[in-house]
mmCIF file of C-alpha atoms in Angstrom:
data_model
loop_
_atom_site.group_PDB
_atom_site.id
_atom_site.type_symbol
_atom_site.label_atom_id
_atom_site.label_comp_id
_atom_site.label_asym_id
_atom_site.label_seq_id
_atom_site.Cartn_x
_atom_site.Cartn_y
_atom_site.Cartn_z
ATOM 1 C CA UNK W 1 -24.429 -7.172 -11.099
ATOM 2 C CA UNK W 2 -22.470 -6.066 -8.814
ATOM 3 C CA UNK W 3 -18.913 -7.244 -9.029
ATOM 4 C CA UNK W 4 -15.860 -6.704 -6.531
ATOM 5 C CA UNK W 5 -12.221 -7.074 -7.821
ATOM 6 C CA UNK W 6 -10.812 -8.122 -4.553
ATOM 7 C CA UNK W 7 -8.184 -11.010 -3.591
ATOM 8 C CA UNK W 8 -10.735 -14.169 -4.594
ATOM 9 C CA UNK W 9 -10.621 -16.988 -2.343
ATOM 10 C CA UNK W 10 -10.213 -20.529 -4.035
ATOM 11 C CA UNK W 11 -9.574 -23.722 -2.220
ATOM 12 C CA UNK W 12 -7.833 -21.485 0.511
ATOM 13 C CA UNK W 13 -5.780 -19.679 -1.888
ATOM 14 C CA UNK W 14 -5.857 -16.181 -2.581
ATOM 15 C CA UNK W 15 -5.154 -14.521 -5.937
ATOM 16 C CA UNK W 16 -5.517 -11.983 -8.518
ATOM 17 C CA UNK W 17 -6.592 -12.618 -12.026
ATOM 18 C CA UNK W 18 -6.649 -11.024 -15.563
ATOM 19 C CA UNK W 19 -10.275 -10.234 -14.887
ATOM 20 C CA UNK W 20 -9.222 -8.106 -11.443
ATOM 21 C CA UNK W 21 -6.682 -6.749 -13.363
ATOM 22 C CA UNK W 22 -9.167 -5.633 -15.814
ATOM 23 C CA UNK W 23 -11.292 -4.566 -13.519
ATOM 24 C CA UNK W 24 -8.659 -1.964 -12.083
ATOM 25 C CA UNK W 25 -7.784 -0.629 -15.584
ATOM 26 C CA UNK W 26 -11.268 -0.035 -16.066
ATOM 27 C CA UNK W 27 -11.952 2.370 -12.516
ATOM 28 C CA UNK W 28 -9.171 4.375 -14.059
ATOM 29 C CA UNK W 29 -11.249 5.602 -16.927
ATOM 30 C CA UNK W 30 -13.109 6.844 -14.253
ATOM 31 C CA UNK W 31 -11.748 10.468 -13.780
ATOM 32 C CA UNK W 32 -12.509 10.757 -10.076
ATOM 33 C CA UNK W 33 -11.178 7.694 -9.282
ATOM 34 C CA UNK W 34 -7.973 8.056 -11.197
ATOM 35 C CA UNK W 35 -7.420 11.599 -9.405
ATOM 36 C CA UNK W 36 -8.358 9.995 -5.980
ATOM 37 C CA UNK W 37 -5.639 7.597 -6.658
ATOM 38 C CA UNK W 38 -3.046 10.333 -7.588
ATOM 39 C CA UNK W 39 -3.547 11.897 -4.488
ATOM 40 C CA UNK W 40 -3.407 8.959 -2.252
ATOM 41 C CA UNK W 41 -0.551 7.031 -4.490
ATOM 42 C CA UNK W 42 1.544 10.912 -3.891
ATOM 43 C CA UNK W 43 1.210 10.309 0.001
ATOM 44 C CA UNK W 44 3.209 6.888 -0.349
ATOM 45 C CA UNK W 45 5.523 8.429 -2.526
ATOM 46 C CA UNK W 46 6.467 10.528 0.123
ATOM 47 C CA UNK W 47 6.952 7.375 2.060
ATOM 48 C CA UNK W 48 9.129 6.054 -0.414
ATOM 49 C CA UNK W 49 10.996 8.915 -0.504
ATOM 50 C CA UNK W 50 11.512 8.714 3.199
ATOM 51 C CA UNK W 51 12.405 5.045 2.772
ATOM 52 C CA UNK W 52 15.170 5.941 0.292
ATOM 53 C CA UNK W 53 16.155 8.597 2.170
ATOM 54 C CA UNK W 54 16.981 6.286 4.841
ATOM 55 C CA UNK W 55 18.659 3.768 2.761
ATOM 56 C CA UNK W 56 21.367 6.843 1.408
ATOM 57 C CA UNK W 57 21.843 8.101 4.893
ATOM 58 C CA UNK W 58 19.428 10.764 5.891
ATOM 59 C CA UNK W 59 17.604 8.410 8.458
ATOM 60 C CA UNK W 60 17.982 9.044 12.199
ATOM 61 C CA UNK W 61 21.104 6.359 12.170
ATOM 62 C CA UNK W 62 23.253 4.994 9.838
ATOM 63 C CA UNK W 63 21.061 2.635 7.673
ATOM 64 C CA UNK W 64 23.664 -0.321 7.852
ATOM 65 C CA UNK W 65 23.735 0.017 11.975
ATOM 66 C CA UNK W 66 19.984 0.262 12.159
ATOM 67 C CA UNK W 67 17.695 -2.618 12.831
ATOM 68 C CA UNK W 68 17.489 -5.531 10.309
ATOM 69 C CA UNK W 69 13.799 -4.908 10.299
ATOM 70 C CA UNK W 70 13.977 -1.694 9.364
ATOM 71 C CA UNK W 71 16.839 -2.448 6.428
ATOM 72 C CA UNK W 72 14.044 -4.890 4.718
ATOM 73 C CA UNK W 73 11.190 -2.439 5.786
ATOM 74 C CA UNK W 74 13.004 0.571 4.260
ATOM 75 C CA UNK W 75 13.730 -1.688 1.206
ATOM 76 C CA UNK W 76 10.375 -3.036 0.702
ATOM 77 C CA UNK W 77 7.943 -0.424 1.551
ATOM 78 C CA UNK W 78 10.575 2.281 -0.184
ATOM 79 C CA UNK W 79 9.920 0.038 -3.526
ATOM 80 C CA UNK W 80 6.648 -0.751 -3.489
ATOM 81 C CA UNK W 81 5.544 2.958 -2.471
ATOM 82 C CA UNK W 82 7.676 4.112 -5.712
ATOM 83 C CA UNK W 83 5.794 1.449 -8.071
ATOM 84 C CA UNK W 84 2.830 2.634 -6.879
ATOM 85 C CA UNK W 85 3.372 6.078 -7.767
ATOM 86 C CA UNK W 86 5.120 4.963 -11.105
ATOM 87 C CA UNK W 87 2.135 2.559 -11.960
ATOM 88 C CA UNK W 88 -0.889 5.144 -11.116
ATOM 89 C CA UNK W 89 0.465 7.918 -13.118
ATOM 90 C CA UNK W 90 0.963 5.380 -16.198
ATOM 91 C CA UNK W 91 -3.215 3.981 -15.093
ATOM 92 C CA UNK W 92 -1.148 0.971 -14.718
ATOM 93 C CA UNK W 93 -3.442 -1.632 -11.896
ATOM 94 C CA UNK W 94 -0.047 -2.592 -11.020
ATOM 95 C CA UNK W 95 0.048 0.758 -9.484
ATOM 96 C CA UNK W 96 -3.311 -0.136 -7.463
ATOM 97 C CA UNK W 97 -2.093 -3.234 -6.248
ATOM 98 C CA UNK W 98 0.962 -1.928 -5.291
ATOM 99 C CA UNK W 99 -0.837 0.599 -3.416
ATOM 100 C CA UNK W 100 -2.777 -1.875 -1.707
ATOM 101 C CA UNK W 101 0.052 -4.804 -0.757
ATOM 102 C CA UNK W 102 1.951 -1.182 0.965
ATOM 103 C CA UNK W 103 -1.172 -0.369 3.070
ATOM 104 C CA UNK W 104 -1.851 -4.101 4.032
ATOM 105 C CA UNK W 105 1.909 -4.816 5.079
ATOM 106 C CA UNK W 106 1.897 -2.090 6.837
ATOM 107 C CA UNK W 107 -0.980 -2.663 8.776
ATOM 108 C CA UNK W 108 0.161 -6.341 9.660
ATOM 109 C CA UNK W 109 3.650 -5.278 10.799
ATOM 110 C CA UNK W 110 2.927 -1.836 12.178
ATOM 111 C CA UNK W 111 -0.283 -3.484 13.883
ATOM 112 C CA UNK W 112 0.693 -7.015 14.829
ATOM 113 C CA UNK W 113 4.554 -6.734 15.392
ATOM 114 C CA UNK W 114 5.545 -3.493 16.281
ATOM 115 C CA UNK W 115 8.343 -4.282 18.655
ATOM 116 C CA UNK W 116 10.544 -5.517 15.441
ATOM 117 C CA UNK W 117 10.627 -1.646 14.277
ATOM 118 C CA UNK W 118 9.969 1.069 17.227
ATOM 119 C CA UNK W 119 12.747 1.716 19.550
ATOM 120 C CA UNK W 120 10.715 4.609 21.134
ATOM 121 C CA UNK W 121 7.464 5.869 22.379
ATOM 122 C CA UNK W 122 7.857 8.215 19.494
ATOM 123 C CA UNK W 123 8.422 5.300 17.178
ATOM 124 C CA UNK W 124 4.928 3.576 18.519
ATOM 125 C CA UNK W 125 2.992 6.849 18.295
ATOM 126 C CA UNK W 126 3.804 7.137 14.624
ATOM 127 C CA UNK W 127 2.881 3.435 13.468
ATOM 128 C CA UNK W 128 -0.350 3.657 15.823
ATOM 129 C CA UNK W 129 -0.960 6.573 13.181
ATOM 130 C CA UNK W 130 0.427 4.662 10.195
ATOM 131 C CA UNK W 131 -2.103 1.548 10.959
ATOM 132 C CA UNK W 132 -5.193 4.085 11.401
ATOM 133 C CA UNK W 133 -3.852 5.959 8.347
ATOM 134 C CA UNK W 134 -3.173 2.652 5.794
ATOM 135 C CA UNK W 135 -6.665 1.223 7.781
ATOM 136 C CA UNK W 136 -8.309 4.077 6.453
ATOM 137 C CA UNK W 137 -6.669 3.864 2.835
ATOM 138 C CA UNK W 138 -7.247 0.217 1.956
ATOM 139 C CA UNK W 139 -11.277 0.563 2.843
ATOM 140 C CA UNK W 140 -11.581 3.702 0.742
ATOM 141 C CA UNK W 141 -9.905 2.703 -2.050
ATOM 142 C CA UNK W 142 -11.937 -0.716 -1.902
ATOM 143 C CA UNK W 143 -14.746 1.299 -1.678
ATOM 144 C CA UNK W 144 -13.952 3.365 -4.579
ATOM 145 C CA UNK W 145 -12.899 0.478 -6.816
ATOM 146 C CA UNK W 146 -16.330 -0.925 -6.226
ATOM 147 C CA UNK W 147 -18.136 1.810 -6.752
ATOM 148 C CA UNK W 148 -16.197 2.279 -9.406
ATOM 149 C CA UNK W 149 -16.814 -1.116 -11.207
ATOM 150 C CA UNK W 150 -20.596 -0.915 -10.841
ATOM 151 C CA UNK W 151 -21.106 2.222 -12.866
#
């Protein structure tokens, strides 16, 4: 029987239940899935370090002087990216959930509201690249989860 642990629609509400978490945990038993998750989460970890670096003063401007959307994004994605890295490293389903949440929230923010975070043309180009990257991650991760769960 084919199964897929994506968000389930129930009366117009989306949720994750314990079956989905068990399903993701079982996917970690596949060596190829775990290695792929480590590689992808490492990339998100680098992004998380960039966001944390912005907070501690290594960004292109002082963090306190940056737009509010940048500050919120740095806290949101810095946290999610690190949860993804640690979660995947310990084979916790929450790592995959955090990774997919980080990816989809970046697609929404950077794809639909770039004016909130892009101050220059270079920022816009970077955001487009991140939207494509995150879109690929969501598609590939969904396919990998589906394959891992149906073997």
